[in-house]
Tab-separated table of C-alpha atoms in Angstrom:
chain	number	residue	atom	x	y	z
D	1	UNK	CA	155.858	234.544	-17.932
D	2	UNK	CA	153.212	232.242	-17.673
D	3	UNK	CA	151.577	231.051	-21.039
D	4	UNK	CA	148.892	229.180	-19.822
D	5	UNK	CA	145.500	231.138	-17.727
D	6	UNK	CA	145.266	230.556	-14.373
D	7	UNK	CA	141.284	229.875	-13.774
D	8	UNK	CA	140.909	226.423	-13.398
D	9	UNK	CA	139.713	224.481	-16.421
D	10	UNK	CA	135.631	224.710	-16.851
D	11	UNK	CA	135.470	221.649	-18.918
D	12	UNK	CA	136.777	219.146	-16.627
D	13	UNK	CA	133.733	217.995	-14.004
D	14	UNK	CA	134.821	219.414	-10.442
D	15	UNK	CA	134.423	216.617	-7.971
D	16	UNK	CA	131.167	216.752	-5.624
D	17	UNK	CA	133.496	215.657	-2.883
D	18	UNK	CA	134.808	218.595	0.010
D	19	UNK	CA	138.369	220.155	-0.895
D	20	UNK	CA	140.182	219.535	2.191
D	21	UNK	CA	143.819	220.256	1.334
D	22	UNK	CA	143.876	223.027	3.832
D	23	UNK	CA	143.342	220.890	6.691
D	24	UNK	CA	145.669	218.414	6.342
D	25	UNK	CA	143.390	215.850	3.898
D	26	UNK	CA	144.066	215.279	0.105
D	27	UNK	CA	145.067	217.831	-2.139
D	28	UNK	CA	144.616	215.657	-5.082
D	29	UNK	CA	141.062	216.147	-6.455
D	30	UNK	CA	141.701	219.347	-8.270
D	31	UNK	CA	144.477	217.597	-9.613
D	32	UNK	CA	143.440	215.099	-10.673
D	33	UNK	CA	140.589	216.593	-12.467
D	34	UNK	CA	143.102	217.836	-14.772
D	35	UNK	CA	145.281	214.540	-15.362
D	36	UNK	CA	142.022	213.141	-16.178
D	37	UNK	CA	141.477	215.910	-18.454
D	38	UNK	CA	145.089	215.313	-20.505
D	39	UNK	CA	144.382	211.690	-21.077
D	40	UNK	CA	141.232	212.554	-22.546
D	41	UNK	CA	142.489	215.003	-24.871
D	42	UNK	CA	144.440	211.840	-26.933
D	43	UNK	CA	140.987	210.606	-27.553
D	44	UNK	CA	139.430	213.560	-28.507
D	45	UNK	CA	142.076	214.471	-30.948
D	46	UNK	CA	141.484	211.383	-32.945
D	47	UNK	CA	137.540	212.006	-33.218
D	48	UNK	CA	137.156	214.231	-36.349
D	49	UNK	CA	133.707	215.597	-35.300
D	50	UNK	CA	136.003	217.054	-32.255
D	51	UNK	CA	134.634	220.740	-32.887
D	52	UNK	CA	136.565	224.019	-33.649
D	53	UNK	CA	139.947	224.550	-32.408
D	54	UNK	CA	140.664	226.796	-29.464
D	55	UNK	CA	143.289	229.503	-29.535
D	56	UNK	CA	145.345	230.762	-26.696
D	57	UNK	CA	148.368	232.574	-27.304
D	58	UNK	CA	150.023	235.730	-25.932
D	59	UNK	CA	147.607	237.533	-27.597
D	60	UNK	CA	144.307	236.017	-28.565
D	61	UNK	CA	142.174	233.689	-25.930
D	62	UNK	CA	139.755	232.136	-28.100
D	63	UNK	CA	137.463	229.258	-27.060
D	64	UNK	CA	136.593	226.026	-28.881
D	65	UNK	CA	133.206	224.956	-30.294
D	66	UNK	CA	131.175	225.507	-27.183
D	67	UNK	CA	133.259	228.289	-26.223
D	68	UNK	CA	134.675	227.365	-23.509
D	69	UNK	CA	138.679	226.938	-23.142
D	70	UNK	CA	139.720	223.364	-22.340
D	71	UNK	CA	142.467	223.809	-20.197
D	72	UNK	CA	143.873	219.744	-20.271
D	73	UNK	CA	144.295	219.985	-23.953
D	74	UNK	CA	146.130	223.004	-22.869
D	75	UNK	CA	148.911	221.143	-20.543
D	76	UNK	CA	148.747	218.874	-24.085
D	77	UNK	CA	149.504	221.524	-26.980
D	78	UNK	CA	152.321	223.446	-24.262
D	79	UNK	CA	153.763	220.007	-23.512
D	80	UNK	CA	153.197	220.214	-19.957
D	81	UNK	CA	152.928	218.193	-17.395
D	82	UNK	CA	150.764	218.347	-14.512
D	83	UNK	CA	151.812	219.617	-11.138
D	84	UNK	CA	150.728	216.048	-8.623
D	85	UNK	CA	150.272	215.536	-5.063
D	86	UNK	CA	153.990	213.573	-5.316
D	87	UNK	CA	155.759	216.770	-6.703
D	88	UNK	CA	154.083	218.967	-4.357
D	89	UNK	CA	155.892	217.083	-1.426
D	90	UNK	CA	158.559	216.643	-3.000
D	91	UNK	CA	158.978	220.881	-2.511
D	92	UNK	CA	157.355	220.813	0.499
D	93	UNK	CA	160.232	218.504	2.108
D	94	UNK	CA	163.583	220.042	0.153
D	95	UNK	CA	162.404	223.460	0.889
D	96	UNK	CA	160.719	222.568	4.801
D	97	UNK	CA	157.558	224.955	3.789
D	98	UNK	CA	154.602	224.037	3.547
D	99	UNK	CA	153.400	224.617	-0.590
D	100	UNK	CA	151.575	227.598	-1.819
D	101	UNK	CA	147.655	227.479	-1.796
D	102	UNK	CA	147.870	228.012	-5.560
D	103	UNK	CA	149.780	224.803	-5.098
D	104	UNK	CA	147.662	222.899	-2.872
D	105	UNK	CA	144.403	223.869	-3.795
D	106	UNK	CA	145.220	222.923	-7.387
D	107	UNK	CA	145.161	226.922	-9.072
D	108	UNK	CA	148.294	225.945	-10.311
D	109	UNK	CA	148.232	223.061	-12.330
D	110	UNK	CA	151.224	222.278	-14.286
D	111	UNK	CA	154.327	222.816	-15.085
D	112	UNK	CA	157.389	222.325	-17.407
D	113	UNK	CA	160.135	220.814	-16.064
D	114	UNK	CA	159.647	222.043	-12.398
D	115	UNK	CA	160.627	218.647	-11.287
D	116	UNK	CA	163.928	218.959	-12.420
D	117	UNK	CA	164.620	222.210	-10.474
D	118	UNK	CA	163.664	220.414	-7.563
D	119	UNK	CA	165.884	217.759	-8.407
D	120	UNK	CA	168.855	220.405	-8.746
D	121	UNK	CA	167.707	221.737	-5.810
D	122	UNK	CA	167.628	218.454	-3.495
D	123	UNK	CA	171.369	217.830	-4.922
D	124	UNK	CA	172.748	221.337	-3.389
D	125	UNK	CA	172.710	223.279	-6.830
D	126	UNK	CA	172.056	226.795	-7.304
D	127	UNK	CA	169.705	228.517	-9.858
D	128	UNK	CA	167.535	231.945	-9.528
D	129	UNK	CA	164.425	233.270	-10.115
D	130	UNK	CA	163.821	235.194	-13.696
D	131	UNK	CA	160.135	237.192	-14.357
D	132	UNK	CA	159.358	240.788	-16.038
D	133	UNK	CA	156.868	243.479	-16.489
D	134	UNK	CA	155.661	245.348	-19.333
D	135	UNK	CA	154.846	248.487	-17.560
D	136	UNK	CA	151.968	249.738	-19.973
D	137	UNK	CA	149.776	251.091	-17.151
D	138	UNK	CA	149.986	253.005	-13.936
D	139	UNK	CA	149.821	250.544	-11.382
D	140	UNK	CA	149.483	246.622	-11.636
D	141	UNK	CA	145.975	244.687	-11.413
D	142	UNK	CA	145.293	241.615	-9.482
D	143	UNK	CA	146.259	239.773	-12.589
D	144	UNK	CA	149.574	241.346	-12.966
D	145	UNK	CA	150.000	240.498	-9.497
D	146	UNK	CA	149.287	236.647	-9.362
D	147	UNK	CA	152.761	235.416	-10.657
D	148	UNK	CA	154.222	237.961	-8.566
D	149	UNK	CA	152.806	236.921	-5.277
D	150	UNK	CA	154.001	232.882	-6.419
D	151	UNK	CA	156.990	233.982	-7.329
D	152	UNK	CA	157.787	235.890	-3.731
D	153	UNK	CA	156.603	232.502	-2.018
D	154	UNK	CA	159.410	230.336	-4.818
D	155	UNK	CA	162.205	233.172	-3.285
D	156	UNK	CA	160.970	232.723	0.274
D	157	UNK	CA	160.824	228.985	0.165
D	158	UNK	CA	163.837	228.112	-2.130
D	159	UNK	CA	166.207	231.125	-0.862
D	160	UNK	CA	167.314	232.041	-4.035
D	161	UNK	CA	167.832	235.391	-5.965
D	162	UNK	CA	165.476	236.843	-8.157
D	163	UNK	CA	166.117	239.026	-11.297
D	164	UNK	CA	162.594	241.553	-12.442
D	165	UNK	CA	163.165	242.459	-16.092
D	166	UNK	CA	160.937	245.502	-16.726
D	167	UNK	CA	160.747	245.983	-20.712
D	168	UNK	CA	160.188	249.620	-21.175
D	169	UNK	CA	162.067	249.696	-24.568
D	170	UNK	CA	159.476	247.040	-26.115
D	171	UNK	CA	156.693	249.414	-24.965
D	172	UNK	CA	158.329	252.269	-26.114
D	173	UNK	CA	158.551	250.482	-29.418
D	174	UNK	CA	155.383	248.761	-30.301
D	175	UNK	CA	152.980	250.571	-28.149
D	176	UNK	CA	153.222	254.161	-29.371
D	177	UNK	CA	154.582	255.521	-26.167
D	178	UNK	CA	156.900	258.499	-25.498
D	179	UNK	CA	159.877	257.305	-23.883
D	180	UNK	CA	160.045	259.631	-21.304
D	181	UNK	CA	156.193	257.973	-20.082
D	182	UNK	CA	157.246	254.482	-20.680
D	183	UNK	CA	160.650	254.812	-18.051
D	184	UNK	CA	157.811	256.479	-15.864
D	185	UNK	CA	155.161	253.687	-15.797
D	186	UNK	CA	158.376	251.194	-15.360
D	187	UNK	CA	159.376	252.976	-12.666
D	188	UNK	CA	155.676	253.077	-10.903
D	189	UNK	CA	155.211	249.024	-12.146
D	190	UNK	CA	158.534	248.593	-9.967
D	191	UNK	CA	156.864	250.047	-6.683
D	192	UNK	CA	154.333	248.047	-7.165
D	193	UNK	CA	156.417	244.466	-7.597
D	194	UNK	CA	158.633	245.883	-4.281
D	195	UNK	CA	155.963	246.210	-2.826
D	196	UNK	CA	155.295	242.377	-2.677
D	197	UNK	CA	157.718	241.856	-0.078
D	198	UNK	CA	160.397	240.656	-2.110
D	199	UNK	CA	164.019	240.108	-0.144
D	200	UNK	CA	165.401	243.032	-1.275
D	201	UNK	CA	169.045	241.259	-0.284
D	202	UNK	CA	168.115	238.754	-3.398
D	203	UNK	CA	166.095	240.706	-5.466
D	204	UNK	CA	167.363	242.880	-8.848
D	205	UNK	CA	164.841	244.622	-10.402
D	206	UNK	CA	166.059	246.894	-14.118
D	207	UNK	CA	165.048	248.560	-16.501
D	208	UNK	CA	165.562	247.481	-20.335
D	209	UNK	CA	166.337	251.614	-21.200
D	210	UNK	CA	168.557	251.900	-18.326
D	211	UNK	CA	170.883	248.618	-17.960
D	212	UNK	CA	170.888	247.704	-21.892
D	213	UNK	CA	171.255	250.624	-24.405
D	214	UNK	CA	169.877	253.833	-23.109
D	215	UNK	CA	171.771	256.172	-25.462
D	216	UNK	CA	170.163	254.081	-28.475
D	217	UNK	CA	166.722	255.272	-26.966
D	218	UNK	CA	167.613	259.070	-25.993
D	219	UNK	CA	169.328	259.797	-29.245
């Protein structure tokens, strides 16, 4: 699951110039934007007049002293590294597709230890695709649906199987609902991801109540 937002980072100065990436130009000015950003963030950890410290974790987004959420000290703190014009080809040649926009157009900005799957994947190795849902609502939101949409375009490109975790027992447990409703909205959350497009030759999608312990939970 990602940890990091995906807006792109509001202090970093976008560049005046046009974003061509689409048409065959550079796809590097987003980018860099945000490797400028990291090397900054060494300098402004050693100023002491820095400001308050920003907070983003799984549950509280909170921003710094001007209240706005620097996303290159971000990549920093998650020890990250960001996603370059040299890695992007890199998967554009082993896989023969042409990257995701939230590649290209810089939406997606780095990564940890991407490179390496790449690597495994330009020697012949295998790996697969892991991602979840907590199914606490009906249906999924655009957000919900982001990662989902990237991570069809990873199965398409890379040809590899994917496993969807949905976590109905954690819901069940921490957020006060009736089991019976949280194997419901897990089952709803699942039409949802299938209907994505996944390859539904490589794709597993279970439930934690079903595949793990279900007596444990009925009894």
């Amino acid at each position: 699951r990602a940890a990091l937002p995906s807006r792109r980072p509001e202090p970093i100065t976008r560049s005046t110039a046009p974003f061509v990436s689409d048409t065959g130009g550079s796809m590097s000015a987003p980018i860099d934007e945000v490797a400028a950003g990291v090397a900054a963030v060494a300098i402004a950890q050693d100023d002491p007049d820095a400001g308050g410290e920003q907070v983003v974790t799984p549950w509280d987004v909170a921003g710094g002293a001007d209240g706005k959420i620097d996303y290159a000290k971000l990549v920093d703190d998650f020890g990250c590294s960001t996603i370059d014009d040299a890695l992007i080809q890199r998967i554009e040649k082993a896989t023969g597709c042409r990257a995701h926009p939230f590649l290209r157009r810089g939406m997606f900005f780095a990564h940890r230890e991407l490179d390496q799957i790449v690597t495994a994947y330009e020697k012949g190795e295998k790996f697969y695709l892991y991602t979840g849902r907590g199914p606490s609502s009906e249906a999924l939101h655009l957000g919900h649906l982001i990662p989902f949409h990237f991570t069809k375009w990873l199965q398409e490109a890379f040809k590899v199987p994917l496993v969807v975790q949905l976590t109905d027992d954690e819901k069940f447990l921490w957020k006060s609902l009736k089991l019976e409703d949280a194997r419901r909205l897990a089952r709803e959350n699942a039409k949802d991801i299938i209907a994505c497009g996944f390859d539904p030759r490589r794709t597993f999608i279970f439930s934690d109540v079903n595949y793990m312990c279900t007596p444990f939970y009925l009894n």
